[in-house]
C-alpha atoms as a PDB file:
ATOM      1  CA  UNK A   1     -19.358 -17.675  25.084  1.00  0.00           C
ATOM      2  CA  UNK A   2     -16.878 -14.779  24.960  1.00  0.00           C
ATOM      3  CA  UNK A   3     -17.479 -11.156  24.836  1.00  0.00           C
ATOM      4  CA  UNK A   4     -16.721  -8.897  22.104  1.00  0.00           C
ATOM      5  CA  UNK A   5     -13.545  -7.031  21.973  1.00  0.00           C
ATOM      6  CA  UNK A   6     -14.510  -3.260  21.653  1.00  0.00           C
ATOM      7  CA  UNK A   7     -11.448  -2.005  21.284  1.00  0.00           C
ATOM      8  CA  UNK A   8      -7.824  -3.445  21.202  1.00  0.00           C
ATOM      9  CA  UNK A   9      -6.136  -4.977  24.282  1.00  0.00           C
ATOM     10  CA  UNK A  10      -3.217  -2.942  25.770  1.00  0.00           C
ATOM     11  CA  UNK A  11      -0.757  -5.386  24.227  1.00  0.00           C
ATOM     12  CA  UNK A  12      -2.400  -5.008  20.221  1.00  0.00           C
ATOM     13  CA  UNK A  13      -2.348  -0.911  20.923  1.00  0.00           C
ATOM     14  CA  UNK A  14       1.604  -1.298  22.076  1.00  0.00           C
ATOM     15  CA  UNK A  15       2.890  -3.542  19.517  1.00  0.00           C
ATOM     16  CA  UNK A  16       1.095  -1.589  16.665  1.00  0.00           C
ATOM     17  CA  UNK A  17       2.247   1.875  17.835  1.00  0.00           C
ATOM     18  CA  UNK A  18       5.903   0.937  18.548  1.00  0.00           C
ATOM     19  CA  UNK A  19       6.348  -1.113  15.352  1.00  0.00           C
ATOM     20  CA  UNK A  20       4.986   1.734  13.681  1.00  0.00           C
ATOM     21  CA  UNK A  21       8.023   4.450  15.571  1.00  0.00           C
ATOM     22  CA  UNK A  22       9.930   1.603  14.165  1.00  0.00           C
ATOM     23  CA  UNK A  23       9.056   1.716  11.079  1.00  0.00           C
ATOM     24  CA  UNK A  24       9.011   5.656  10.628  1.00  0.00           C
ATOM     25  CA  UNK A  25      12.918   5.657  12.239  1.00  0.00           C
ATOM     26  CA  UNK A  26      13.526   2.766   9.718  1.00  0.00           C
ATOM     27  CA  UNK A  27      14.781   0.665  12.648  1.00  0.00           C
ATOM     28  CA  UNK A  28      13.855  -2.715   9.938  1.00  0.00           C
ATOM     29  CA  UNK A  29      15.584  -5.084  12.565  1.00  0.00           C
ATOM     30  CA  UNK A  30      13.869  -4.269  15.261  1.00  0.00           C
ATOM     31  CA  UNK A  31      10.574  -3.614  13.713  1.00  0.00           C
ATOM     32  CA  UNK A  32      10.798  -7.636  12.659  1.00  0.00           C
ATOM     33  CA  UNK A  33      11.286  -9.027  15.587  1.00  0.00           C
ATOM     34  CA  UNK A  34       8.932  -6.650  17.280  1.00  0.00           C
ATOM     35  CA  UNK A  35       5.785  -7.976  14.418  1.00  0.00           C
ATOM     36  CA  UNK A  36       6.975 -11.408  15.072  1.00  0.00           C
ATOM     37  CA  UNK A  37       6.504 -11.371  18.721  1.00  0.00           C
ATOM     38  CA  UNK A  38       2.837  -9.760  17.723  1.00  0.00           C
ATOM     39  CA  UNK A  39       1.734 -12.402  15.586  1.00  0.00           C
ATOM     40  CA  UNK A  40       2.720 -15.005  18.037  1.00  0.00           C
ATOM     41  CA  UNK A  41       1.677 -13.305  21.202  1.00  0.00           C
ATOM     42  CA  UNK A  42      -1.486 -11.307  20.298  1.00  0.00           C
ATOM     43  CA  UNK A  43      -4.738 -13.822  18.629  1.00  0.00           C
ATOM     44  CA  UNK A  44      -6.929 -12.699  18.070  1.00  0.00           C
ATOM     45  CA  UNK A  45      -6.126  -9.367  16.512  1.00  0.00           C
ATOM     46  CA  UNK A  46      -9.387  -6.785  16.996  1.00  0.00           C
ATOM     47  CA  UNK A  47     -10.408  -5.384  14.056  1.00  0.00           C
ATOM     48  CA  UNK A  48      -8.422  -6.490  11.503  1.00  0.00           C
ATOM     49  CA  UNK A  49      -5.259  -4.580  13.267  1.00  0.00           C
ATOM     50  CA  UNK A  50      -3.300  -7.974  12.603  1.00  0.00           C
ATOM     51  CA  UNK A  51      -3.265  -6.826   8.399  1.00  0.00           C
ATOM     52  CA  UNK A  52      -1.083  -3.691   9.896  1.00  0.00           C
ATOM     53  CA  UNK A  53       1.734  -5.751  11.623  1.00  0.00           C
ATOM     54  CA  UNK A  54       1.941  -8.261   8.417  1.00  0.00           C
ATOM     55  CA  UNK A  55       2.180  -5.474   6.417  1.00  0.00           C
ATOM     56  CA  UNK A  56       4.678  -3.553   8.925  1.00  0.00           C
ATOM     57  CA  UNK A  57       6.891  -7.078   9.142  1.00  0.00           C
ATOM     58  CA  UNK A  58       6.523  -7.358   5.176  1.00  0.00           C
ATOM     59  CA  UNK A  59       8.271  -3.859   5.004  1.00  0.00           C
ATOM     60  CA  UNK A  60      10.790  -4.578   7.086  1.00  0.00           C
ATOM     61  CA  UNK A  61      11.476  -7.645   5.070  1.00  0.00           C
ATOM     62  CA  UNK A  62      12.130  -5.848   1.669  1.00  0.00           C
ATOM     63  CA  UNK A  63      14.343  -3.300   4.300  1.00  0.00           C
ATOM     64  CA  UNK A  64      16.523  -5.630   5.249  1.00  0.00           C
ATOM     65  CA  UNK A  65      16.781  -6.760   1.548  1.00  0.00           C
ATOM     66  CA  UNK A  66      14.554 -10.064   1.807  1.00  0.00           C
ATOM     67  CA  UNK A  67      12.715  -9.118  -1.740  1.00  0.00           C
ATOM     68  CA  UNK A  68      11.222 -12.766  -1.689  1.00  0.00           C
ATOM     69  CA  UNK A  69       9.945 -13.359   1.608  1.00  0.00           C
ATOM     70  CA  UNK A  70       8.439  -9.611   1.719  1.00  0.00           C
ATOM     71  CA  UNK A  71       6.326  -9.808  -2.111  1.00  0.00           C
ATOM     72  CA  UNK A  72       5.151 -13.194  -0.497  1.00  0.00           C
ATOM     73  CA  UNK A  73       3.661 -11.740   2.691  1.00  0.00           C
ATOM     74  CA  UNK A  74       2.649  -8.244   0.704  1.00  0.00           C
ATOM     75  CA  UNK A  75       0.782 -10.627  -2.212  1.00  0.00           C
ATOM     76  CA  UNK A  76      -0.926 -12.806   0.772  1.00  0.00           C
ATOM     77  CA  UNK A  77      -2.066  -9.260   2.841  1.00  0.00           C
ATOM     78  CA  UNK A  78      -3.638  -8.121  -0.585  1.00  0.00           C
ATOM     79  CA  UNK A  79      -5.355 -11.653  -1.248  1.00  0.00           C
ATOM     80  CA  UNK A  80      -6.640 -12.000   2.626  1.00  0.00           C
ATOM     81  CA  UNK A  81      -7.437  -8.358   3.472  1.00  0.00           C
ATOM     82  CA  UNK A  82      -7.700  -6.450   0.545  1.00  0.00           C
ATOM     83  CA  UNK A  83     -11.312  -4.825   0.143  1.00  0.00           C
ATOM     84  CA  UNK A  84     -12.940  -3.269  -2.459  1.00  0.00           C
ATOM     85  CA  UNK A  85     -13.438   0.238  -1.595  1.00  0.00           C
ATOM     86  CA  UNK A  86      -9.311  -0.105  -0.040  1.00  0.00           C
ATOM     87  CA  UNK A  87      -6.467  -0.480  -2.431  1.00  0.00           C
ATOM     88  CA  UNK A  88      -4.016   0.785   0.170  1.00  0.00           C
ATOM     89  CA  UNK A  89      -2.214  -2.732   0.418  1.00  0.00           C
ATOM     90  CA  UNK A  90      -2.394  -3.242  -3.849  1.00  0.00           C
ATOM     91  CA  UNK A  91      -0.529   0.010  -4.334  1.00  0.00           C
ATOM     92  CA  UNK A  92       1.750  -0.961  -1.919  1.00  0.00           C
ATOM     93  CA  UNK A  93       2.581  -4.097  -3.716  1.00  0.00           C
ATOM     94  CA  UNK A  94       2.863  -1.953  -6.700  1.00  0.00           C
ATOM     95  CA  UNK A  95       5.309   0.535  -5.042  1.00  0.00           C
ATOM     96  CA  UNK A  96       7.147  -2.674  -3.971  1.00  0.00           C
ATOM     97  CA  UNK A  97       7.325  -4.263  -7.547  1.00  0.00           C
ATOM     98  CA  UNK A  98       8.719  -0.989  -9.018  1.00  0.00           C
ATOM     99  CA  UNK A  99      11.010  -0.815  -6.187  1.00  0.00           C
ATOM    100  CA  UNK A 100      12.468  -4.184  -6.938  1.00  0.00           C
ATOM    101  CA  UNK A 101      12.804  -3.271 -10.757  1.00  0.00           C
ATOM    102  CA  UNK A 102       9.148  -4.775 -12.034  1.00  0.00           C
ATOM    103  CA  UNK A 103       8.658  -1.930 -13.735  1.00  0.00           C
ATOM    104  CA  UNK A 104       6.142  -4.223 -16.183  1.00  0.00           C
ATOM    105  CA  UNK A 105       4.559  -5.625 -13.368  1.00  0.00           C
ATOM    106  CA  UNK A 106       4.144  -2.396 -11.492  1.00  0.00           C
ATOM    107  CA  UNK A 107       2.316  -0.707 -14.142  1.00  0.00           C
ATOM    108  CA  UNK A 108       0.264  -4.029 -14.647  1.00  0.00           C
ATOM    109  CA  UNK A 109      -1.086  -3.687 -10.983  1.00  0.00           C
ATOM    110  CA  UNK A 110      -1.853   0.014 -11.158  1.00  0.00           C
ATOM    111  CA  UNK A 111      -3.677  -0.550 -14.232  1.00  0.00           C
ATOM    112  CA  UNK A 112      -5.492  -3.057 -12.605  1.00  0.00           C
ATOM    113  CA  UNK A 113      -6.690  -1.169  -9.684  1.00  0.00           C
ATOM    114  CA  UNK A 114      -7.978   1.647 -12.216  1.00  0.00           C
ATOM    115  CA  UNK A 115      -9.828  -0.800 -14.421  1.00  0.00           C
ATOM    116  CA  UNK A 116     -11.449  -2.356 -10.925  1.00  0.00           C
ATOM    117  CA  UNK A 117     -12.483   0.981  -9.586  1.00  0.00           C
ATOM    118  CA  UNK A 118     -14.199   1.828 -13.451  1.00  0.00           C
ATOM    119  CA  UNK A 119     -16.245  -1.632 -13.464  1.00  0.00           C
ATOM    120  CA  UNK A 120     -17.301  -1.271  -9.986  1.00  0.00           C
ATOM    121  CA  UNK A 121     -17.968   2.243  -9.334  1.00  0.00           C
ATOM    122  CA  UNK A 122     -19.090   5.548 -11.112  1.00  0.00           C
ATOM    123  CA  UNK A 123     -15.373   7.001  -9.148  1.00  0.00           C
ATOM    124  CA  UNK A 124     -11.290   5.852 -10.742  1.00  0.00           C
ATOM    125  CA  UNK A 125      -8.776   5.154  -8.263  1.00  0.00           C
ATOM    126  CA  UNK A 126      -7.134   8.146  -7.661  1.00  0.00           C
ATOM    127  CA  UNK A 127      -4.023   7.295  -5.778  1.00  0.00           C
ATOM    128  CA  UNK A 128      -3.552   4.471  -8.692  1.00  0.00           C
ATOM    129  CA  UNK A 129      -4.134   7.311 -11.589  1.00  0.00           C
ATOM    130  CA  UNK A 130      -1.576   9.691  -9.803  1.00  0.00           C
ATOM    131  CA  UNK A 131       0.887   6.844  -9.186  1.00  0.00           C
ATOM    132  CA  UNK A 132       0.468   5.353 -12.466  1.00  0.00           C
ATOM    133  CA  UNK A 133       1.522   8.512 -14.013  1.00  0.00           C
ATOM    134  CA  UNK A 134       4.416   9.008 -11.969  1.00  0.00           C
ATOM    135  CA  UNK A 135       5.634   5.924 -13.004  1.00  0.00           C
ATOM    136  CA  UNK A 136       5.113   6.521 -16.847  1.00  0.00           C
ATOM    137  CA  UNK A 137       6.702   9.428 -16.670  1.00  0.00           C
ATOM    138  CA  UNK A 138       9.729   8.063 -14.967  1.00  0.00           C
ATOM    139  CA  UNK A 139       9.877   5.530 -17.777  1.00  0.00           C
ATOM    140  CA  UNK A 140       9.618   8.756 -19.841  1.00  0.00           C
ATOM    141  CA  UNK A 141       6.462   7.393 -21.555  1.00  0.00           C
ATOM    142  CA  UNK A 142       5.595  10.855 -21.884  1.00  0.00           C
ATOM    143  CA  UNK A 143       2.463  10.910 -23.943  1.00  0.00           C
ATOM    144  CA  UNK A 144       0.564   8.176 -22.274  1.00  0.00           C
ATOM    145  CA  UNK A 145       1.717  10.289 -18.734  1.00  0.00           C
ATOM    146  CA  UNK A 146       0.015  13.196 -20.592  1.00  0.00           C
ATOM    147  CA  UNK A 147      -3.108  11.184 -21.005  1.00  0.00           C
ATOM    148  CA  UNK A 148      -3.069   9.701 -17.496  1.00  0.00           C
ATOM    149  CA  UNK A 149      -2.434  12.922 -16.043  1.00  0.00           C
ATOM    150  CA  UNK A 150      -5.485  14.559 -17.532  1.00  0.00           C
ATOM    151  CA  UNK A 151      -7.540  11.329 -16.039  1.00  0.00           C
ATOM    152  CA  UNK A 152      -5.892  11.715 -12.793  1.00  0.00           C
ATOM    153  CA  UNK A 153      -6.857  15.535 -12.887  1.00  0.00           C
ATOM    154  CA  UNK A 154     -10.316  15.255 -13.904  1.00  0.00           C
ATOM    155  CA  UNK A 155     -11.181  12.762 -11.582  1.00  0.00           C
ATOM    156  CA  UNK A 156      -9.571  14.220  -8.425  1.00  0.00           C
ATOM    157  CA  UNK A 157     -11.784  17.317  -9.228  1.00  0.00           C
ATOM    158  CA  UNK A 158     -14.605  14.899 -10.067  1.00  0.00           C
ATOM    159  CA  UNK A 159     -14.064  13.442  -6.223  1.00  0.00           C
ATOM    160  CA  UNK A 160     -13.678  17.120  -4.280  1.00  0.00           C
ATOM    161  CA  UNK A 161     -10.043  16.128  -4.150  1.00  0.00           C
ATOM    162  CA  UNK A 162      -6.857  18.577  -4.522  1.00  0.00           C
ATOM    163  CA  UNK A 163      -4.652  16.908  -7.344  1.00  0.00           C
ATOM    164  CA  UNK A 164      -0.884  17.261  -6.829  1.00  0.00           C
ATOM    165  CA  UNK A 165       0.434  19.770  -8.592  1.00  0.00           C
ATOM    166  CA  UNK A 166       3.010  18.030 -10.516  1.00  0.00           C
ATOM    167  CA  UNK A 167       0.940  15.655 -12.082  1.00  0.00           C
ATOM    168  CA  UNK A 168      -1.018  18.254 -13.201  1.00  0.00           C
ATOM    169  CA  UNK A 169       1.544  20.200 -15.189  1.00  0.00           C
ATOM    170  CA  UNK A 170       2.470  17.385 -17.374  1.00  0.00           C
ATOM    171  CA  UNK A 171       2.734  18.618 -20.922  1.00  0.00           C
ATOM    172  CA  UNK A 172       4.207  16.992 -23.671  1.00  0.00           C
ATOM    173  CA  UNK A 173       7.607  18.356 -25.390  1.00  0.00           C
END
């Protein structure tokens, strides 16, 4: 039998730091070619690291304006590795959706990831709450931001969290 892997090879530590400095000097190009050498090269992946390259190559996808091939691989990251207590990757797909003019479908995903967190837990999504209401008030939906915006408050007090300040100042006309 083989041994556990107790942390990441050499190889899995390289290929997710440097397509991360790809990523953050929006190098989209070389960042794909960089994940798809990773997937190919690198099995198995230790601790779940391999979720971080799809979701690197995804990005880089959408960057290089492959909308299609990038909500494929960001839908099948939140279906495979998605967890309950992370919504990381589902916020992402919602940043993505609004990005690529969803708007409808954005909001439908945040409001999902609120409504999960409020059936499964005494605590609300924050980083949905806060993003939600950025997004209605974008669409100038400015009472239901109002309302959101209280939530979002309240509840990043309720979690020992510091709210941004923006969302917090939302007051109607």
């Amino acid at each position: 039998f083989g041994t556990v892997q107790e942390r990441p090879s050499d190889l899995e530590t390289y290929y997710l730091r440097r397509s991360q400095a790809l990523m953050y000097y929006k190098r989209p190009h070389d960042c794909l070619a960089l994940c798809y050498e990773a997937l190919q090269r690198q099995n198995p992946f230790w601790n779940g690291n391999e979720m971080w390259i799809k979701w690197r190559l995804a990005r880089s996808l959408a960057a290089i304006n492959r909308p299609l091939a990038a909500e494929k691989l960001l839908r099948h990251i939140v279906e495979v590795y998605e967890k309950d207590d992370n919504t990381f990757f589902t916020l992402d797909l919602a940043s993505f959706l609004w990005e690529t003019d969803r708007c409808e479908e954005s909001l439908h995903t945040l409001v999902r990831i609120c409504m999960y967190k409020d059936m499964h837990g005494p605590k609300h999504d924050v980083a949905a709450l806060g993003q939600l209401t950025e997004r209605l008030l974008e669409l100038r939906w400015l009472y239901t931001a109002q309302l959101h915006a209280e939530l979002y408050s309240m509840e990043a007090h309720l979690q020992g969290l510091k709210p941004h300040k923006t969302l917090v100042q939302v007051q109607l006309p």
